[in-house]
Short mmCIF file of C-alpha atoms and ligand atoms in Angstrom, two decimals:
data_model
loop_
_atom_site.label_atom_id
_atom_site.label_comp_id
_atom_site.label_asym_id
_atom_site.label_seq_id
_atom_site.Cartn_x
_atom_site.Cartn_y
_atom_site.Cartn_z
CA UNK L 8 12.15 10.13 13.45
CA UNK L 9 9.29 9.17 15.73
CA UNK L 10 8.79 5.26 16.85
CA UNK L 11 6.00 3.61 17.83
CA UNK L 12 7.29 3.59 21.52
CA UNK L 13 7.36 7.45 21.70
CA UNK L 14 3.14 7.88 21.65
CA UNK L 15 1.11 7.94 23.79
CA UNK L 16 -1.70 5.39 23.10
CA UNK L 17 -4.59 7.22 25.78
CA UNK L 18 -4.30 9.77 22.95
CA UNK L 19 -4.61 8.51 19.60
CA UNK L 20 -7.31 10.09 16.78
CA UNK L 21 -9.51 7.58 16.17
CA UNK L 22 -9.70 8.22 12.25
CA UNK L 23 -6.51 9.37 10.65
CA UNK L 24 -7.11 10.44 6.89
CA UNK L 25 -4.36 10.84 3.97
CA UNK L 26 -4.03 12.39 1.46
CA UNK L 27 -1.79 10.37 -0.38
CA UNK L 28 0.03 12.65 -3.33
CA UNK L 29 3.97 12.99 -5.12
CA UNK L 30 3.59 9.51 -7.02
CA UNK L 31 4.66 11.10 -10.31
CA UNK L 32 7.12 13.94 -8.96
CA UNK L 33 8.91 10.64 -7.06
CA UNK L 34 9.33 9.20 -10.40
CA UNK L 35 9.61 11.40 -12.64
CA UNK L 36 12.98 12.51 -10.38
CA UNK L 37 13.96 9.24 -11.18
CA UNK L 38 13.98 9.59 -14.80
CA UNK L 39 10.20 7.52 -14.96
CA UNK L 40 7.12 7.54 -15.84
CA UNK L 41 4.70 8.55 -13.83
CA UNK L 42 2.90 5.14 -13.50
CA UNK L 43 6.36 3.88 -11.92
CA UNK L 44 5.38 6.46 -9.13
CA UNK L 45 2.10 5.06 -8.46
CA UNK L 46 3.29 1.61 -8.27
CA UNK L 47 5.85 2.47 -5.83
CA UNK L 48 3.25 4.41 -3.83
CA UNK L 49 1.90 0.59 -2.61
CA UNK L 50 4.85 -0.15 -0.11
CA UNK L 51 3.32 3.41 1.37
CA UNK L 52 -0.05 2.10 1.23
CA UNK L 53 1.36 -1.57 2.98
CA UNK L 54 3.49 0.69 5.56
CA UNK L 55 0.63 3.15 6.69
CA UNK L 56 -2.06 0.33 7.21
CA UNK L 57 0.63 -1.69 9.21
CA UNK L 58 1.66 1.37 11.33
CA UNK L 59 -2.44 2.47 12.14
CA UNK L 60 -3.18 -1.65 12.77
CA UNK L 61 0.19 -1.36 15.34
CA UNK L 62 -0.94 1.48 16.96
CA UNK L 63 -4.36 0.46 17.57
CA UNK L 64 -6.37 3.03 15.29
CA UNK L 65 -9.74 2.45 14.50
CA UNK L 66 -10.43 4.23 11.07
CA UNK L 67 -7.79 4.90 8.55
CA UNK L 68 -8.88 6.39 4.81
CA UNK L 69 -6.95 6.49 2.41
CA UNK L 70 -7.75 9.02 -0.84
CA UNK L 71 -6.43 7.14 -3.96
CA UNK L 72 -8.30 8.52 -6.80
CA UNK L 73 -10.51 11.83 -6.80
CA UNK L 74 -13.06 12.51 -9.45
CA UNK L 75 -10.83 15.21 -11.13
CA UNK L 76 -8.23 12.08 -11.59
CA UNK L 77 -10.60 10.81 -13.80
CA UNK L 78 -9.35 14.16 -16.72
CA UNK L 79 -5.53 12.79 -16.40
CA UNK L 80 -4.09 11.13 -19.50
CA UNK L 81 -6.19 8.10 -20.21
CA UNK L 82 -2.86 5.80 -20.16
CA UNK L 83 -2.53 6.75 -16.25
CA UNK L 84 -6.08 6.16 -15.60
CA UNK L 85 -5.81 3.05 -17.42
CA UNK L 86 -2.47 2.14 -15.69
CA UNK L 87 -4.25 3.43 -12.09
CA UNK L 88 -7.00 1.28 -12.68
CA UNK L 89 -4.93 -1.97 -12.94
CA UNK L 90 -2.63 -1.27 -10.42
CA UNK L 91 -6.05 -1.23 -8.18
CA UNK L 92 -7.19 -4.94 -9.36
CA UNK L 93 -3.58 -5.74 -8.88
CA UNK L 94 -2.82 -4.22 -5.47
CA UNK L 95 -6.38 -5.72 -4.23
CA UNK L 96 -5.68 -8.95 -5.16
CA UNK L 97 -3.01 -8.70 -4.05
CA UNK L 98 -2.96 -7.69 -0.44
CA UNK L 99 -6.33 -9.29 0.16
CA UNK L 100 -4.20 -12.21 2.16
CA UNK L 101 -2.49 -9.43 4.77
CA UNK L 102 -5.18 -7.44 5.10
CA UNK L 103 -7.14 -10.59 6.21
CA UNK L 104 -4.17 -11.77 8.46
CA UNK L 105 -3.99 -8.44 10.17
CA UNK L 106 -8.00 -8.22 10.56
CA UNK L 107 -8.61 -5.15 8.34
CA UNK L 108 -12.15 -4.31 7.65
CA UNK L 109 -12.25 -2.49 3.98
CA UNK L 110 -14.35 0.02 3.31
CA UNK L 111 -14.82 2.12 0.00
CA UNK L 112 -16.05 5.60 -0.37
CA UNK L 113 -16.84 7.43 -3.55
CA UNK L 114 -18.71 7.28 -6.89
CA UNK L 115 -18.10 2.66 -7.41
CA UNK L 116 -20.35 2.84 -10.49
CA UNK L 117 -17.69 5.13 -12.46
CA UNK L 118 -14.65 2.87 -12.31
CA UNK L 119 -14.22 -0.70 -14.36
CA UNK L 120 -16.46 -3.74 -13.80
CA UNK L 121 -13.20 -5.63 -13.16
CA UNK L 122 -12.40 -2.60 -10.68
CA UNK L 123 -15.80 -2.93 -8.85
CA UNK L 124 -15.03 -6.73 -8.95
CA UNK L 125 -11.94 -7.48 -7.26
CA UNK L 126 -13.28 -4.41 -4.81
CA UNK L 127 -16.54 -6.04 -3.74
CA UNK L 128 -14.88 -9.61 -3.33
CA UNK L 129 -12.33 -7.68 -0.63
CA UNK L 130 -15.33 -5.70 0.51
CA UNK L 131 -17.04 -8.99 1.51
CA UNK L 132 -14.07 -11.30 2.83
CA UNK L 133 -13.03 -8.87 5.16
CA UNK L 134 -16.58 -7.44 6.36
CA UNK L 135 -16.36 -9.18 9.99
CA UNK L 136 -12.94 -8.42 10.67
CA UNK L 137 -12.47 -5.98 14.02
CA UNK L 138 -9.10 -4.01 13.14
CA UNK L 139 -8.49 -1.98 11.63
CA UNK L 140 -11.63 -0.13 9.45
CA UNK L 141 -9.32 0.95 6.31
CA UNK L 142 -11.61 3.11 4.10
CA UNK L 143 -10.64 3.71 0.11
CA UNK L 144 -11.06 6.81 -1.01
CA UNK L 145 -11.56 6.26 -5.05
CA UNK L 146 -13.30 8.53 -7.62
CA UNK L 147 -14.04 10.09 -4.33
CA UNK L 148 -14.69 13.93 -3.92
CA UNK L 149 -15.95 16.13 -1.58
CA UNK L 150 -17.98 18.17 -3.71
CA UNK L 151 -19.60 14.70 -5.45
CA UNK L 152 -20.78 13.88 -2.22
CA UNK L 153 -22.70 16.45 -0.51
CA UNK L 154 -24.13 16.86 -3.57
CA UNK L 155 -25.23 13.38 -3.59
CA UNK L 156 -26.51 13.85 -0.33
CA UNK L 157 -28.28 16.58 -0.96
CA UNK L 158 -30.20 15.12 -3.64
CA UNK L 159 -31.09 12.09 -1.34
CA UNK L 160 -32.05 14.56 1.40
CA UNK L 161 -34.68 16.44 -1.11
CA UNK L 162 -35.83 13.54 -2.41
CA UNK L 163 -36.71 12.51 1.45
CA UNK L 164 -38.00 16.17 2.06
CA UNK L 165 -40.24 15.27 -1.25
CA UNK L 166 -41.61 11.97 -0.14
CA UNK L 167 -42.72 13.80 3.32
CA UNK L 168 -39.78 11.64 4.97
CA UNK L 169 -38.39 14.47 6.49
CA UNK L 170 -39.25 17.57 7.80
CA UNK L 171 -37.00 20.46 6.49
CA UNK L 172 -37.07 22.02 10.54
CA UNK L 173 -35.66 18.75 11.57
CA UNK L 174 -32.87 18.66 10.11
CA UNK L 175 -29.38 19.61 12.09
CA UNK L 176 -25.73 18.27 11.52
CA UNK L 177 -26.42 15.18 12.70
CA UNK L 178 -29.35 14.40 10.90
CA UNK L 179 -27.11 15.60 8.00
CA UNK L 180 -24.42 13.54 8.23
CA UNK L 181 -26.72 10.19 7.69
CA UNK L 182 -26.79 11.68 3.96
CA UNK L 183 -22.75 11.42 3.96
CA UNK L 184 -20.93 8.07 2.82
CA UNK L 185 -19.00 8.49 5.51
CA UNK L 186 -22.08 8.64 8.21
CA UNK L 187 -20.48 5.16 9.71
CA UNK L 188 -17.58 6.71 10.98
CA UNK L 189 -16.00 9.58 13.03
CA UNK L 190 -15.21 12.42 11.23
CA UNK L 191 -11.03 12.47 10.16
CA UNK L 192 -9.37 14.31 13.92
CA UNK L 193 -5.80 14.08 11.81
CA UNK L 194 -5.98 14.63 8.00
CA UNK L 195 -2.15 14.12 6.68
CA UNK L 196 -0.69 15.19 3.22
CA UNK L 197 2.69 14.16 1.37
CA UNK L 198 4.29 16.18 -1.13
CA UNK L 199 4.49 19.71 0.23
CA UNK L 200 0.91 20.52 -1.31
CA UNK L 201 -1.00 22.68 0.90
CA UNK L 202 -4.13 22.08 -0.04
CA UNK L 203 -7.31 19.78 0.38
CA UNK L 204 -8.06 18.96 -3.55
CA UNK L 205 -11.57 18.35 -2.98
CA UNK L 206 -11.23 16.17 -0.21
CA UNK L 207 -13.78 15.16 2.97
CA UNK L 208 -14.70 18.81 2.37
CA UNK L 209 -17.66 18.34 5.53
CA UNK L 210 -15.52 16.29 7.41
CA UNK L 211 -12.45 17.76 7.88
CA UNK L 212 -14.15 20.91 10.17
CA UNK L 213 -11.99 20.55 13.08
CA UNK L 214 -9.31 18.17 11.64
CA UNK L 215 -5.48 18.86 12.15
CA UNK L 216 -3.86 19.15 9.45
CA UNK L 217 -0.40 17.42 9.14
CA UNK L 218 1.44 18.50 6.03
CA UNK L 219 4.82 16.80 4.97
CA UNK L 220 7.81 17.31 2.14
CA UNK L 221 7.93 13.72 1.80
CA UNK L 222 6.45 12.42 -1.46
CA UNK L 223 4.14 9.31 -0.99
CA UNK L 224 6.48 6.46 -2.29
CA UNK L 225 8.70 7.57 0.33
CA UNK L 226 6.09 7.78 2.92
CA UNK L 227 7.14 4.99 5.76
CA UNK L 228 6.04 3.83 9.63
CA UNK L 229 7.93 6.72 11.06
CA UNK L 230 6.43 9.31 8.92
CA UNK L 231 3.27 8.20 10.14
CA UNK L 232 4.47 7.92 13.77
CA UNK L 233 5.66 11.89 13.26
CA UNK L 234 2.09 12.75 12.08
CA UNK L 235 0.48 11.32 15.33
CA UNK L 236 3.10 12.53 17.79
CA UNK L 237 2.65 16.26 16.18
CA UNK L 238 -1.19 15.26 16.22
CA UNK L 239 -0.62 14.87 20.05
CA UNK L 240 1.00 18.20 20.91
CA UNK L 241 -1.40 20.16 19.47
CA UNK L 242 -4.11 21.79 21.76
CA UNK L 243 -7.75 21.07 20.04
CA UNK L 244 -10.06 24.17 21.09
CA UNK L 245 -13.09 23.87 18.98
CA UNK L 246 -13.76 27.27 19.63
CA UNK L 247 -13.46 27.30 23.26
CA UNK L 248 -10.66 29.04 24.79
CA UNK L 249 -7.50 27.47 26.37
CA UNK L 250 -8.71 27.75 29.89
CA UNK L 251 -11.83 26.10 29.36
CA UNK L 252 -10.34 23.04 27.64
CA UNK L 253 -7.18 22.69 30.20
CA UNK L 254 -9.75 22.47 32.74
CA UNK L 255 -12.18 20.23 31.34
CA UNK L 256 -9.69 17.73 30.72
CA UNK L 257 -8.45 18.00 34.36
CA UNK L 258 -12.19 16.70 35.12
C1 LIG A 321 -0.94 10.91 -6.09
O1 LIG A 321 0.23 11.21 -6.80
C2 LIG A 321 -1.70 9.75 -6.71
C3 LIG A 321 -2.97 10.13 -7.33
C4 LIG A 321 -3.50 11.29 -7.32
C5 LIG A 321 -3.68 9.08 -8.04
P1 LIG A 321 0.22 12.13 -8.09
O2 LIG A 321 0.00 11.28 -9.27
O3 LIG A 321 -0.75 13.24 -7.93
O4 LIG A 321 1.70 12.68 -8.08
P2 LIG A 321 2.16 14.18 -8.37
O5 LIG A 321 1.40 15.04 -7.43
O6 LIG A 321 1.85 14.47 -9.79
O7 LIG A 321 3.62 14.15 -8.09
C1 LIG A 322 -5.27 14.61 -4.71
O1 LIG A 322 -4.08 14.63 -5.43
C2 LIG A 322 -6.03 13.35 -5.02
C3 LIG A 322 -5.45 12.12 -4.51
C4 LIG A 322 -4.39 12.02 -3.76
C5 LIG A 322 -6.15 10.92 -4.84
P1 LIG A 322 -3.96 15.42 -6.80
O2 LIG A 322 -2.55 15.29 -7.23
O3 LIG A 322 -4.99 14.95 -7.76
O4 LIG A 322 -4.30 16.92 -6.37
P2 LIG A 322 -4.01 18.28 -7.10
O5 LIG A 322 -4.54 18.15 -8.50
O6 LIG A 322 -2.54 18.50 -7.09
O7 LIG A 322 -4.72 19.31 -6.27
MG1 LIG A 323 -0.60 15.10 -7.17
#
């Protein structure tokens, strides 16, 4: 098991991204329900912010709840959606002590008014904080979003805001909810899934991917650690060959 002592903090990825997943296998193992699981999951959620706020990281999203989550049983929905006006509430206080800036990502307007409450009140006590920027993740999915930004994009293309020529990734990425931050250099998953369910499908080009046996309640500081020291042996190539990155690092 890593610690915090064994990486090297010259090479950290500036936005780590997690796909947090196994809440109901961990309980149902147990002999729960599946809504134990996903209460369980929030001492994951406390231990990965900590670890990214000790290590110095600068972005840290977390996804909680995609837009397919919405067709689960509407008991866990319901139960998912309290948990969130719970959990915010309650870990406003820490996240405020260890100067997190929240951020939220994903379609708001679809989840409770008592959701989008307790979500903007965090939102706004924590906007000047300089830690940590944690970004949610909730009825969040790829898909949703580039199609959102699409939309915006051809309604600017309509109004004559924007020529159709001038447009290039960058210009592209404004559209994005995520055009604030770096794009995801580590994207982790728990559970033994291998796959991206829908997920920062844009931003996650040249991410690493990190996956792990370990389902999320169980997810702790050194699983985290493990994920950014396997981060840092990797060799990123963007698709240069070795050579050419060895010896641009050298100068
Ligand atoms: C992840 O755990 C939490 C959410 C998707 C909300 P799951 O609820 O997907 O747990 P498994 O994958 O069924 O074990
Ligand atoms: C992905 O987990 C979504 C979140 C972690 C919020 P799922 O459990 O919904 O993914 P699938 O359905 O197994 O692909
Ligand atoms: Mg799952």
């Amino acid at each position: 098991m890593a610690t915090i002592e064994s990486i090297n903090k010259d090479k950290l990825p500036s936005h780590v991204a997690v796909i947090m997943d196994g809440n109901g296998r961990w309980a149902q193992r147990k002999g729960n329900s599946r809504i134990f699981g996903h209460k369980n999951g929030v001492v994951a959620v406390r231990e990965t912010v900590e670890a990214a706020s000790e290590l110095g990281i600068k972005y840290l999203t977390l996804y909680a709840f995609s837009t397919e989550n919405w067709n689960r049983p509407r008991e866990e929905v319901d139960a998912l959606m309290s948990l969130l006006i719970v959990t915010i509430e309650k870990e406003l206080e820490s996240l405020l002590e260890n100067n997190v800036c929240l951020h939220v990502i994903g379609d708001t307007q679809s989840l409770p008014k008592s959701v989008q409450k307790q979500l903007f009140r965090a939102l706004d006590k924590t906007r000047n904080n300089t830690g940590l920027n944690l970004v949610l993740a909730l009825s969040y999915s790829g898909r949703w979003e580039i199609l959102n930004a699409m939309k915006k994009l051809a309604s600017d293309v309509r109004k004559k805001n924007l020529e159709v020529d001038d447009l290039s990734c960058d210009s592209f990425v404004q559209y994005l909810t995520t055009s604030e931050y770096p794009d995801p250099e580590l994207l982790i998953r728990t559970s033994g899934e291998y796959r991206i369910s829908n997920f920062m499908l844009w931003q996650i080009a040249y991410a690493e991917l990190y996956f792990t046996e370990v389902l999320w309640p169980d997810f702790r500081k050194e699983d985290f650690f493990d994920a950014i020291l396997d981060f840092q042996k990797r060799e990123r190539r963007f698709g240069k060959i070795s050579e050419q990155v060895n010896t641009e690092s050298v100068n």
